[in-house]
XYZ file of N, CA, C and O in Angstrom:
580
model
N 0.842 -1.171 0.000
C 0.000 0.000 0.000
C 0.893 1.242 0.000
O 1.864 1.237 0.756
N 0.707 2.083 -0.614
C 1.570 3.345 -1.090
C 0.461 4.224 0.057
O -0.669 3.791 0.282
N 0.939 5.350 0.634
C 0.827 6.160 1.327
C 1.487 7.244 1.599
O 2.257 7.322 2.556
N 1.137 8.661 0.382
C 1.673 9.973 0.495
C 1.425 10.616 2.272
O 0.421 10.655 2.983
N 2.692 11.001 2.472
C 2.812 11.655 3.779
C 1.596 12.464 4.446
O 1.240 12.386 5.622
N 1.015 13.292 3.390
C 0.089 13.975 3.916
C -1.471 14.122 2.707
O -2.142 15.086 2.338
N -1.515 12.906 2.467
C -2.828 12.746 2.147
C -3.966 12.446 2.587
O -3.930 11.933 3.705
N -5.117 12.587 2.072
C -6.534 12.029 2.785
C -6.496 10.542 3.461
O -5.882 9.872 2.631
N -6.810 9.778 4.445
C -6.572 8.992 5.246
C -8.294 8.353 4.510
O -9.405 8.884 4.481
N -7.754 6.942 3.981
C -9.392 6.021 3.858
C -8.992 5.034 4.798
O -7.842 4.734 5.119
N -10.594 4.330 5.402
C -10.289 3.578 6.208
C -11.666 2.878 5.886
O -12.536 3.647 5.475
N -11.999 1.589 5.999
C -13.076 0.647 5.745
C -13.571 0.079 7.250
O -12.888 0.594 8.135
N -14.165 -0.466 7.550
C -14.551 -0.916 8.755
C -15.628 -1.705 8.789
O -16.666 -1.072 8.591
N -15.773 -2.877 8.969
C -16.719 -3.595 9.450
C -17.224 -4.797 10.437
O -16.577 -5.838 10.556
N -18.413 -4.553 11.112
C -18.614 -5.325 11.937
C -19.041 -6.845 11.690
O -19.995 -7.367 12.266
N -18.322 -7.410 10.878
C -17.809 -9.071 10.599
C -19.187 -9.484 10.529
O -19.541 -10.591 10.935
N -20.250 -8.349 9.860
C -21.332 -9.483 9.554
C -21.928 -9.029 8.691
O -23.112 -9.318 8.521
N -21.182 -8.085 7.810
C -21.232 -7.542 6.362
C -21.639 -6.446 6.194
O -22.024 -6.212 5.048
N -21.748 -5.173 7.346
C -22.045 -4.192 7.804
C -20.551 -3.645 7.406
O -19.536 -4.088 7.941
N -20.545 -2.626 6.400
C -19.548 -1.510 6.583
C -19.657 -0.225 6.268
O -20.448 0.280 5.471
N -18.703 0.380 7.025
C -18.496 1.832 6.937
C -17.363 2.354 6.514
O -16.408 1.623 6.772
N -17.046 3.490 5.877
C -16.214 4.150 5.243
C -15.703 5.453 5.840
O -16.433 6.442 5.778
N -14.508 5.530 6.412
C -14.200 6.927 6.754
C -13.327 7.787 6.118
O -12.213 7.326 5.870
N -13.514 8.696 5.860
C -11.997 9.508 4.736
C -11.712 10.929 6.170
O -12.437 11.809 6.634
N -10.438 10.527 6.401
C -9.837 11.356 7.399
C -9.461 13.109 6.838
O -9.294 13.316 5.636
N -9.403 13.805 7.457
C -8.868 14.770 6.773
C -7.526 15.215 6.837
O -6.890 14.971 7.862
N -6.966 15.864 5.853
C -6.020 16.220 5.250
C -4.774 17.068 5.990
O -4.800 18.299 6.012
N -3.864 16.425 6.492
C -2.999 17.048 7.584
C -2.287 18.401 6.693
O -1.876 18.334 5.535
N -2.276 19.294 7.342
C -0.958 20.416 6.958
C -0.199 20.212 6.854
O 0.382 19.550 7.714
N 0.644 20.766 5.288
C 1.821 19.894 4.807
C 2.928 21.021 5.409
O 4.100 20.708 5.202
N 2.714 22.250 6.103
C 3.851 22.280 6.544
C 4.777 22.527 7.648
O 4.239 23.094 8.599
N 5.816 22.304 7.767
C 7.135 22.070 8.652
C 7.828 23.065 8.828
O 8.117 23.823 7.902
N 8.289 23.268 10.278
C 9.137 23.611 10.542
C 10.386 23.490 10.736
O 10.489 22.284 10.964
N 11.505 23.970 10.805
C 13.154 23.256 10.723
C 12.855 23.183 12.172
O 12.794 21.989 12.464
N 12.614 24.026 13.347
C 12.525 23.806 14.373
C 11.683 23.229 15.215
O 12.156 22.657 16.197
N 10.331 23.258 15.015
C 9.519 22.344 15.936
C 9.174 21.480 15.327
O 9.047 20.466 16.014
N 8.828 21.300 13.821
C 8.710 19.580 13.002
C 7.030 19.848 12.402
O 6.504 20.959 12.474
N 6.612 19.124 12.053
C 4.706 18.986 11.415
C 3.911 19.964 11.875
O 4.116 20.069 13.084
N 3.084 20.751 11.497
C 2.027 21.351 11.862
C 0.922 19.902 12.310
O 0.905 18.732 11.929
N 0.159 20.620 13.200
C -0.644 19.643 13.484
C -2.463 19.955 13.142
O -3.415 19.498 13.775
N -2.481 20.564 12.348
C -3.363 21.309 12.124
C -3.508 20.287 10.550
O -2.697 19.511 10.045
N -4.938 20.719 10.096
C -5.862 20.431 9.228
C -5.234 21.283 7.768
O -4.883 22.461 7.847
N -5.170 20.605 6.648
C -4.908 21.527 5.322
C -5.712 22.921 4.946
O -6.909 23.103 4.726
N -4.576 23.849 4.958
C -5.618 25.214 4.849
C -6.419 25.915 6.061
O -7.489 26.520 6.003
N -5.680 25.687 7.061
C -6.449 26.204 8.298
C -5.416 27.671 8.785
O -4.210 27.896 8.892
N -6.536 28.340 8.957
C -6.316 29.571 9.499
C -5.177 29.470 11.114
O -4.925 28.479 11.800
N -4.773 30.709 11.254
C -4.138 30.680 13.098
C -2.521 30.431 12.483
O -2.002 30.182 11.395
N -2.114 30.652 13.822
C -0.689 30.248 13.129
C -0.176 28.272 12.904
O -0.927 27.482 13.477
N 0.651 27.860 12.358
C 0.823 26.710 12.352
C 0.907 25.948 13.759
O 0.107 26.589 14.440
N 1.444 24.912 14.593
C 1.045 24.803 15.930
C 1.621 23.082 15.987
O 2.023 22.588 14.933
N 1.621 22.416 17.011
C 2.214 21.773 17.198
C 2.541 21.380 18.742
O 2.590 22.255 19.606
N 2.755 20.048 19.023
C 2.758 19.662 21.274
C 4.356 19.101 20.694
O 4.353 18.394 19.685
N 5.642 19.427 21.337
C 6.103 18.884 21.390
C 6.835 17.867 22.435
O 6.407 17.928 23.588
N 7.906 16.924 22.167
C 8.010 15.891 23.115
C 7.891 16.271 24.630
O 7.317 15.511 25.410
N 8.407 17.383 25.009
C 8.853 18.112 26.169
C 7.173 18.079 26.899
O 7.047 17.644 28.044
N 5.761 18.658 25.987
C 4.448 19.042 26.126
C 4.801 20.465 25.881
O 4.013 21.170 26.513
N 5.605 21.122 25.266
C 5.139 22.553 24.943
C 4.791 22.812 23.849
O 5.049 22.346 22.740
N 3.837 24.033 24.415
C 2.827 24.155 22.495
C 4.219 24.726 22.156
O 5.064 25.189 22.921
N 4.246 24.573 20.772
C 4.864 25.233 19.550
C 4.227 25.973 18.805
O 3.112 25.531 18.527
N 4.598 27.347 18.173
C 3.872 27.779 16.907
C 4.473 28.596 15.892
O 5.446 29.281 16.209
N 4.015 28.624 14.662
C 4.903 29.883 13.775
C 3.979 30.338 12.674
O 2.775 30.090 12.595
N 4.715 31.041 11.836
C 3.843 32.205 10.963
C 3.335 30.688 10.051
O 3.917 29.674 9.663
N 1.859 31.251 9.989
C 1.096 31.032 8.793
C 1.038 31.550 7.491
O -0.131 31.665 7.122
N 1.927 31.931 6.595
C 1.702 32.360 5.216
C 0.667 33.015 5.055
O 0.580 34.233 4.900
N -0.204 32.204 5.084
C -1.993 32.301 4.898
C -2.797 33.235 5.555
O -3.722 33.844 5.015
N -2.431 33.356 6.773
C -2.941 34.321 7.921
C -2.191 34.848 8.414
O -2.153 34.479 9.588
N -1.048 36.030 8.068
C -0.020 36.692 8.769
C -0.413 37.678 9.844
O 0.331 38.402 10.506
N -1.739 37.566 9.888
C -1.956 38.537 11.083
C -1.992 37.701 12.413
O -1.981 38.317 13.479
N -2.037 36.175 12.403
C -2.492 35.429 13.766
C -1.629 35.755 14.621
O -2.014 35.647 15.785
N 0.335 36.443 14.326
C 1.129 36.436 14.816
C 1.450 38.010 15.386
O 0.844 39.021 15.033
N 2.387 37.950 16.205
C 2.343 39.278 16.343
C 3.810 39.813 15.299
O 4.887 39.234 15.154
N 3.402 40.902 14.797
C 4.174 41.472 14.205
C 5.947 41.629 14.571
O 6.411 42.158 15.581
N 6.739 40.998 13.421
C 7.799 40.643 14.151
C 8.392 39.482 14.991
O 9.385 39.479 15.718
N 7.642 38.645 14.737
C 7.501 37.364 15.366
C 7.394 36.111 14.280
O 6.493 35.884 13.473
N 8.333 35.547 14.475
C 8.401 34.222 13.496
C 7.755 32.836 14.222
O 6.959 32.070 13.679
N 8.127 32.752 15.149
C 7.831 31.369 16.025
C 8.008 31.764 17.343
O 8.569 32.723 17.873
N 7.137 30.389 17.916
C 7.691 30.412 19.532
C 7.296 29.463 20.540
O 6.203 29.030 20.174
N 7.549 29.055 21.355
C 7.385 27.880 22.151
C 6.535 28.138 23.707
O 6.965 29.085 24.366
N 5.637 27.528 24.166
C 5.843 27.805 25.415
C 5.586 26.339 26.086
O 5.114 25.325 25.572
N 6.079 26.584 27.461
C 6.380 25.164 28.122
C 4.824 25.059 29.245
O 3.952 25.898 29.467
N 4.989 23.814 29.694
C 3.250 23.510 30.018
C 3.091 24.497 31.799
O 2.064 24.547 32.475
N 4.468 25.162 32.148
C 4.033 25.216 33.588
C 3.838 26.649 33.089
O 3.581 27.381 34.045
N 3.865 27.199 32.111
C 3.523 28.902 31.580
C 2.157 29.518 31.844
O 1.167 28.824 31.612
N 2.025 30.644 32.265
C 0.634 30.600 32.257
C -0.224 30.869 30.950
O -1.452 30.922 31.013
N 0.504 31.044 29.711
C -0.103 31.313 28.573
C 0.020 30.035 28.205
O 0.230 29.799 27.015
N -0.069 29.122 29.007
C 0.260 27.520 27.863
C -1.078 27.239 27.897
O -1.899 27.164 28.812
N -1.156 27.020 26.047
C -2.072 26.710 25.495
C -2.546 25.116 25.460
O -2.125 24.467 24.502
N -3.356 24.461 26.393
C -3.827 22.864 26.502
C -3.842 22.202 25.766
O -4.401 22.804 24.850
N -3.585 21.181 25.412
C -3.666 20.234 24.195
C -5.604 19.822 23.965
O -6.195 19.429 22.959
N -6.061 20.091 25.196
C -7.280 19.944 24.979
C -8.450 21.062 24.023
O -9.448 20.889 23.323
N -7.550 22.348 24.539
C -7.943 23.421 23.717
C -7.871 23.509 22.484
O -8.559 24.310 21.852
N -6.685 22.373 21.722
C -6.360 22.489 20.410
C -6.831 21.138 19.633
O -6.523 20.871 18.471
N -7.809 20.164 20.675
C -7.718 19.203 19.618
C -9.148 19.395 18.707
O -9.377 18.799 17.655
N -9.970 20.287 19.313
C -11.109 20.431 17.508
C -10.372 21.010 16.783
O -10.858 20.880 15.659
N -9.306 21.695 16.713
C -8.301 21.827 15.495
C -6.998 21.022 14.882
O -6.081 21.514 14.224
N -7.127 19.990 15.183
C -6.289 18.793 15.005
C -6.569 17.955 13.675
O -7.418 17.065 13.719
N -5.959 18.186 12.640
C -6.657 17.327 11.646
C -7.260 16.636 11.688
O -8.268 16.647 10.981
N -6.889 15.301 12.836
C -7.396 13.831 13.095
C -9.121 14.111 13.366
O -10.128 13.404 13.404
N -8.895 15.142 13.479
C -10.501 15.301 13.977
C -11.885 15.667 13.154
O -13.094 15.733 13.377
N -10.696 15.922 11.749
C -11.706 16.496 10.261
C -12.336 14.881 9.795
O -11.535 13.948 9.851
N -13.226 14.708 9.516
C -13.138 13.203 8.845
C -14.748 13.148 8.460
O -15.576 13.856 9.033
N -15.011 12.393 7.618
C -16.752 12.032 7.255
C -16.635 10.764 7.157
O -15.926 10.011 6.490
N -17.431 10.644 7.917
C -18.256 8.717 7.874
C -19.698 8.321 6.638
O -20.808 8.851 6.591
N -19.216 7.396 5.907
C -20.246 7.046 5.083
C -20.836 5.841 5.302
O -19.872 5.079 5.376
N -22.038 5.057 5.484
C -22.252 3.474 5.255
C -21.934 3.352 4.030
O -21.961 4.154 3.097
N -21.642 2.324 4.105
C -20.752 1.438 2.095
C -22.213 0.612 2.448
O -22.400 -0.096 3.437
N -23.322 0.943 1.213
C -23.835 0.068 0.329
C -23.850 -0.688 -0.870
O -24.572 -1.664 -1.068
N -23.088 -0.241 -1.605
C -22.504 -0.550 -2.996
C -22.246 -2.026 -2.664
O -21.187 -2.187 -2.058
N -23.012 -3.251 -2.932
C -23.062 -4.410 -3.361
C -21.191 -5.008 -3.724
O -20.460 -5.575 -2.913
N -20.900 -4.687 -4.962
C -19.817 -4.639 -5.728
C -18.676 -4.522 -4.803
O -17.798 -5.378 -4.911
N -18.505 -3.319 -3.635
C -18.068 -2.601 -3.366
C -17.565 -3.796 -2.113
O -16.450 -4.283 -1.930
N -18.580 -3.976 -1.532
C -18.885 -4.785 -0.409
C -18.181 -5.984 -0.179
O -17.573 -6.446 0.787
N -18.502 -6.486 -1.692
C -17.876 -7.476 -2.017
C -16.038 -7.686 -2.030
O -15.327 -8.503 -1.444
N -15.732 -6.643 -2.899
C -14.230 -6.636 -2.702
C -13.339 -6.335 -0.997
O -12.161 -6.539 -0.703
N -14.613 -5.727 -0.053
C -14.139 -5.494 1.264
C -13.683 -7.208 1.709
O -12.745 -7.812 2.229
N -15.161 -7.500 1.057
C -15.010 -8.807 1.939
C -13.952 -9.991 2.072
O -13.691 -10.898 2.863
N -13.448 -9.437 0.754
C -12.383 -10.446 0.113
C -10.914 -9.812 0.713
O -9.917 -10.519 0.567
N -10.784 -8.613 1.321
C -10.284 -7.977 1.521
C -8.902 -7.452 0.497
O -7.679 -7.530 0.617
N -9.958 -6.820 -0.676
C -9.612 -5.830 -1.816
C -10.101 -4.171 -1.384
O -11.271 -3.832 -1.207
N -8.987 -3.337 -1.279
C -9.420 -2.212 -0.793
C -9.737 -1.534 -2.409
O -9.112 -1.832 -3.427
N -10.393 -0.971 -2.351
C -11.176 -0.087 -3.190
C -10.297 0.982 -3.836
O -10.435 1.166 -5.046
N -9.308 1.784 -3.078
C -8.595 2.865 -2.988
C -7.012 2.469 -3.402
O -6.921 1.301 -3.781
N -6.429 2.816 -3.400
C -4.688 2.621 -3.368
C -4.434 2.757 -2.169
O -3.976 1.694 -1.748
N -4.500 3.628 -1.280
C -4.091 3.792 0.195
C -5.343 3.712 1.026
O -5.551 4.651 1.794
N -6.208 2.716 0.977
C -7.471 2.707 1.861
C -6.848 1.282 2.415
O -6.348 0.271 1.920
N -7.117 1.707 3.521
C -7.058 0.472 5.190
C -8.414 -0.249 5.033
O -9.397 0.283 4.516
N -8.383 -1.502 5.520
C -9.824 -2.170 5.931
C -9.116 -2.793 7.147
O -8.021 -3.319 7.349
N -10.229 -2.502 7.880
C -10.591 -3.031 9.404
C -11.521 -4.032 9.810
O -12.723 -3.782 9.909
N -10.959 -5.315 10.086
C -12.183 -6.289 10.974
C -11.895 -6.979 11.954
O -10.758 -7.435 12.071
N -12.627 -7.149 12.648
C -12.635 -8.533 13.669
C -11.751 -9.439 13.155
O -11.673 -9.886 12.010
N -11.019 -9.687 14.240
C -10.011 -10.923 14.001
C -11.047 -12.427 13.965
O -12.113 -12.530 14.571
N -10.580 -13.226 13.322
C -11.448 -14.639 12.980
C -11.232 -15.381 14.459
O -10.628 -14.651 15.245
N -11.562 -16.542 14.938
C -11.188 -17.555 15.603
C -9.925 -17.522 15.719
O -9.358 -17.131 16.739
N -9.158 -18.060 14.349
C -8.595 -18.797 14.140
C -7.381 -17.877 14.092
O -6.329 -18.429 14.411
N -7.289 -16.266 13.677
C -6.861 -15.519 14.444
C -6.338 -15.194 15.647
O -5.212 -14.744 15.855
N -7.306 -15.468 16.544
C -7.120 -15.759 18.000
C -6.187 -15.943 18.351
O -5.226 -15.326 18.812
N -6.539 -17.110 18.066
C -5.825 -18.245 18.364
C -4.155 -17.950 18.264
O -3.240 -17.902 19.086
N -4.284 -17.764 16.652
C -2.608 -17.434 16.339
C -2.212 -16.439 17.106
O -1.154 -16.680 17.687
N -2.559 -15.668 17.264
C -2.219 -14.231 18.000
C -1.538 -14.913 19.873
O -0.465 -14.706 20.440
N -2.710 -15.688 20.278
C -2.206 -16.125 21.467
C -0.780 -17.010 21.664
O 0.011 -16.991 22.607
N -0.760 -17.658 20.632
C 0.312 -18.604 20.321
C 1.678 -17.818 20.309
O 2.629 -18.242 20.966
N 1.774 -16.558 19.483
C 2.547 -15.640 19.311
C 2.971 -14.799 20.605
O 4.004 -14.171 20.832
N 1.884 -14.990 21.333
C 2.503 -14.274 23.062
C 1.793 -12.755 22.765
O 2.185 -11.902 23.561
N 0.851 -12.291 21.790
C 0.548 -11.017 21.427
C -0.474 -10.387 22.926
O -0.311 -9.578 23.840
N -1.621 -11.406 22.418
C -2.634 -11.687 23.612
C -2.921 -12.711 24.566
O -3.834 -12.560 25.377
């Protein structure tokens, strides 16, 4: 499965009794910083770019797009979690790409069919199911579960 860095995320899903659903994730911000690394933000989103790094401090820098989010004269900047301007990770996750996404039911017959066989539809689409028995089983054997 081929998977561009920052493309739309497909994902298949079904509940192992021929019930599926389709999710297409949304589209991460393609860009980077030399210093704090990925935006964590959604493609095309307003504010400045943004980012938690390992430490837990927000990160942020100029947006191209929105040069006013910053203050004038200001390229980037960090703050650490005991700050009192530190911005929560909770505060930032409805702006988190992971969080853009639409759910469809898959009726398409045809469609259904190739899930089942487990033929993804897409070039980079995931399918998700219930592990079999026999699965299990192997998995336990392996020391997994």
């Amino acid at each position: 499965m081929k998977f561009e860095k920052y493309e739309v995320s497909i994902s298949y899903f079904t509940d192992g009794n021929g019930s599926w659903t389709k999710v297409i994730g949304g589209q991460q911000c393609s860009c980077e910083s030399f210093l704090y690394g990925e935006c964590q933000g959604v493609s095309g989103h307003m504010g400045c770019h943004w980012n938690y790094q390992p430490d837990g401090s927000y990160a942020y820098w100029k947006n191209d797009i929105d040069p006013t989010a910053i203050e004038k004269n200001i390229a980037c900047g960090s703050t650490p979690p005991e700050n009192d301007s530190y911005i929560h990770p909770s505060s930032k996750a409805k702006e988190n790409y992971r969080k853009f996404y639409n759910t469809e039911v898959v009726e398409d017959k045809n469609l259904i069919e190739k899930l089942e066989q487990g033929i993804p539809p897409e070039e980079n689409a995931s399918i998700d199911r219930p592990c079999t028995v026999d699965e299990i089983e192997e998995l336990k054997q392996m020391g997994r579960i």
